[in-house]
């Protein structure tokens, strides 16, 4: 059957189909506690070396980064304590739940992270695991630990921002009602 060219899906700028051309991120897991406990200095996107059952488990949207951290060992970056549960339909080939997983970064990025993480108070934490163009990626961050008063200050700023947004919205709503 002949399909006219106009009705065929258009190709994206990178030559991929229209479905994957936008490079959307499908987030699997986020570490919200990291953003609360640490001041984020710099973020990086890293590939993750996974087994087949880990990928299938991630595609089901199951993972946790709460206790996760990144360590540089032997000029390689490793993700520790990230919890990816066993794949339910897996067999004896299932993966270990909390095994360390290798992160794929450029040499310059690993060297920079290693030198910065050796500074006092700096650590490397995972922020998110997501799929980008069908590949599992991890967003990691170079972070500095917050003190308790810094955490309270951040919460106070967020609450003040919400209150001001609420006040602006209600003022706009009253003004629209008066105009009617």
Short mmCIF file of C-alpha atoms in Angstrom, two decimals:
data_model
loop_
_atom_site.label_atom_id
_atom_site.label_comp_id
_atom_site.label_asym_id
_atom_site.label_seq_id
_atom_site.Cartn_x
_atom_site.Cartn_y
_atom_site.Cartn_z
CA UNK A 1 0.00 0.00 0.00
CA UNK A 2 1.30 3.43 -0.93
CA UNK A 3 1.36 6.11 1.74
CA UNK A 4 1.76 9.72 0.59
CA UNK A 5 4.91 11.43 1.85
CA UNK A 6 2.88 14.16 3.60
CA UNK A 7 1.18 11.65 5.91
CA UNK A 8 4.40 9.88 6.92
CA UNK A 9 5.94 10.85 10.27
CA UNK A 10 8.47 13.64 9.98
CA UNK A 11 12.11 13.08 10.83
CA UNK A 12 13.63 15.13 13.66
CA UNK A 13 16.72 17.32 13.32
CA UNK A 14 18.98 14.47 14.45
CA UNK A 15 17.48 11.98 12.00
CA UNK A 16 15.51 10.14 14.68
CA UNK A 17 11.81 9.51 14.49
CA UNK A 18 9.46 12.16 15.83
CA UNK A 19 8.92 10.08 18.98
CA UNK A 20 12.52 10.21 20.20
CA UNK A 21 13.72 13.45 18.60
CA UNK A 22 12.88 15.69 21.54
CA UNK A 23 15.16 13.81 23.98
CA UNK A 24 12.60 13.81 26.79
CA UNK A 25 13.60 12.39 30.13
CA UNK A 26 11.46 9.69 31.68
CA UNK A 27 12.37 9.97 35.35
CA UNK A 28 12.46 6.67 37.24
CA UNK A 29 13.76 7.76 40.66
CA UNK A 30 14.65 11.04 42.34
CA UNK A 31 16.61 11.78 45.48
CA UNK A 32 14.68 14.68 47.00
CA UNK A 33 16.48 14.23 50.31
CA UNK A 34 19.79 15.10 48.62
CA UNK A 35 18.51 18.52 47.56
CA UNK A 36 17.37 19.11 51.14
CA UNK A 37 20.55 17.92 52.85
CA UNK A 38 23.13 19.30 50.41
CA UNK A 39 23.87 22.52 48.57
CA UNK A 40 24.33 21.48 44.94
CA UNK A 41 27.56 22.90 43.49
CA UNK A 42 27.63 21.25 40.05
CA UNK A 43 25.62 18.55 38.23
CA UNK A 44 26.69 15.90 35.72
CA UNK A 45 24.90 13.39 33.52
CA UNK A 46 26.41 9.91 33.56
CA UNK A 47 25.54 6.67 31.83
CA UNK A 48 25.06 3.59 34.03
CA UNK A 49 26.37 0.09 33.33
CA UNK A 50 23.39 -2.19 34.04
CA UNK A 51 22.40 -5.80 33.50
CA UNK A 52 19.26 -6.77 31.57
CA UNK A 53 17.08 -7.41 34.62
CA UNK A 54 18.09 -4.06 36.13
CA UNK A 55 16.95 -2.24 33.00
CA UNK A 56 13.64 -4.11 33.00
CA UNK A 57 13.11 -3.28 36.67
CA UNK A 58 13.88 0.40 36.00
CA UNK A 59 11.45 0.44 33.07
CA UNK A 60 8.75 -0.63 35.54
CA UNK A 61 9.60 2.56 37.47
CA UNK A 62 11.12 0.87 40.50
CA UNK A 63 14.26 2.31 42.12
CA UNK A 64 15.39 4.26 45.17
CA UNK A 65 18.36 6.59 45.60
CA UNK A 66 17.81 7.57 49.24
CA UNK A 67 21.01 6.02 50.63
CA UNK A 68 22.99 6.27 47.39
CA UNK A 69 26.37 7.90 46.96
CA UNK A 70 29.09 8.05 44.31
CA UNK A 71 32.69 7.13 44.95
CA UNK A 72 35.72 7.54 42.69
CA UNK A 73 37.82 4.37 42.85
CA UNK A 74 40.71 3.57 40.52
CA UNK A 75 39.90 6.42 38.12
CA UNK A 76 36.32 5.12 37.74
CA UNK A 77 33.08 6.44 39.20
CA UNK A 78 30.88 3.94 41.06
CA UNK A 79 27.31 4.32 42.29
CA UNK A 80 26.87 2.65 45.68
CA UNK A 81 23.69 1.76 47.63
CA UNK A 82 21.24 2.58 44.84
CA UNK A 83 18.33 0.18 45.35
CA UNK A 84 17.01 -1.39 42.15
CA UNK A 85 14.68 -4.23 43.17
CA UNK A 86 14.81 -7.63 41.50
CA UNK A 87 12.85 -8.03 38.29
CA UNK A 88 9.69 -9.96 39.13
CA UNK A 89 9.80 -12.18 36.01
CA UNK A 90 13.55 -12.72 36.31
CA UNK A 91 15.12 -16.15 36.75
CA UNK A 92 18.40 -17.19 38.32
CA UNK A 93 20.01 -14.41 36.25
CA UNK A 94 18.47 -11.71 38.47
CA UNK A 95 20.79 -9.01 39.77
CA UNK A 96 21.87 -8.17 43.31
CA UNK A 97 19.65 -5.42 44.69
CA UNK A 98 22.28 -3.03 46.11
CA UNK A 99 25.36 -3.87 44.06
CA UNK A 100 27.74 -1.11 43.05
CA UNK A 101 27.23 0.10 39.49
CA UNK A 102 29.78 1.74 37.24
CA UNK A 103 29.05 5.25 35.99
CA UNK A 104 30.20 6.34 32.55
CA UNK A 105 31.80 9.79 32.59
CA UNK A 106 34.52 11.53 30.60
CA UNK A 107 38.04 11.40 32.05
CA UNK A 108 38.09 15.17 32.67
CA UNK A 109 34.81 14.96 34.60
CA UNK A 110 36.08 12.10 36.76
CA UNK A 111 39.32 13.95 37.52
CA UNK A 112 37.42 17.14 38.38
CA UNK A 113 34.98 15.26 40.61
CA UNK A 114 37.78 13.41 42.37
CA UNK A 115 39.77 16.57 43.13
CA UNK A 116 36.68 18.48 44.31
CA UNK A 117 35.32 15.61 46.41
CA UNK A 118 38.57 15.46 48.36
CA UNK A 119 37.89 19.01 49.57
CA UNK A 120 36.38 19.15 53.04
CA UNK A 121 32.61 18.92 53.10
CA UNK A 122 32.17 17.97 49.44
CA UNK A 123 30.57 14.73 48.35
CA UNK A 124 29.08 13.28 45.18
CA UNK A 125 25.41 12.31 45.41
CA UNK A 126 22.98 10.86 42.86
CA UNK A 127 20.01 13.13 42.18
CA UNK A 128 17.99 11.10 39.68
CA UNK A 129 17.89 8.02 37.47
CA UNK A 130 16.06 8.46 34.19
CA UNK A 131 15.81 7.22 30.62
CA UNK A 132 16.96 9.54 27.84
CA UNK A 133 16.59 8.29 24.28
CA UNK A 134 16.12 4.76 25.61
CA UNK A 135 19.33 4.74 27.66
CA UNK A 136 19.53 4.74 31.45
CA UNK A 137 21.26 7.83 32.80
CA UNK A 138 22.08 9.10 36.27
CA UNK A 139 22.17 12.74 37.25
CA UNK A 140 24.89 13.14 39.86
CA UNK A 141 25.94 16.25 41.72
CA UNK A 142 28.96 17.58 43.47
CA UNK A 143 27.46 18.81 46.72
CA UNK A 144 28.42 20.42 49.99
CA UNK A 145 26.61 19.41 53.18
CA UNK A 146 24.20 21.93 54.68
CA UNK A 147 24.09 22.80 58.34
CA UNK A 148 20.78 22.53 60.18
CA UNK A 149 20.22 26.30 60.12
CA UNK A 150 20.82 26.33 56.33
CA UNK A 151 18.08 23.72 55.89
CA UNK A 152 15.67 25.81 57.96
CA UNK A 153 16.57 28.92 55.96
CA UNK A 154 15.87 27.10 52.67
CA UNK A 155 12.47 25.91 53.94
CA UNK A 156 11.65 29.44 55.11
CA UNK A 157 12.53 30.89 51.68
CA UNK A 158 10.35 28.30 49.93
CA UNK A 159 7.41 29.10 52.25
CA UNK A 160 7.85 32.84 51.69
CA UNK A 161 7.91 32.30 47.92
CA UNK A 162 4.70 30.25 48.11
CA UNK A 163 3.00 32.91 50.26
CA UNK A 164 3.95 35.73 47.89
CA UNK A 165 2.76 33.73 44.86
CA UNK A 166 -0.52 33.03 46.64
CA UNK A 167 -0.97 36.73 47.49
CA UNK A 168 -0.25 37.81 43.91
CA UNK A 169 -2.71 35.24 42.55
CA UNK A 170 -5.47 36.34 44.92
CA UNK A 171 -4.87 40.03 44.07
CA UNK A 172 -5.14 39.25 40.35
CA UNK A 173 -8.32 37.25 41.00
CA UNK A 174 -9.91 40.18 42.90
CA UNK A 175 -8.92 42.60 40.13
CA UNK A 176 -10.56 40.39 37.48
CA UNK A 177 -13.75 40.20 39.56
CA UNK A 178 -13.88 44.01 39.88
CA UNK A 179 -13.50 44.41 36.12
CA UNK A 180 -16.60 42.28 35.50
#
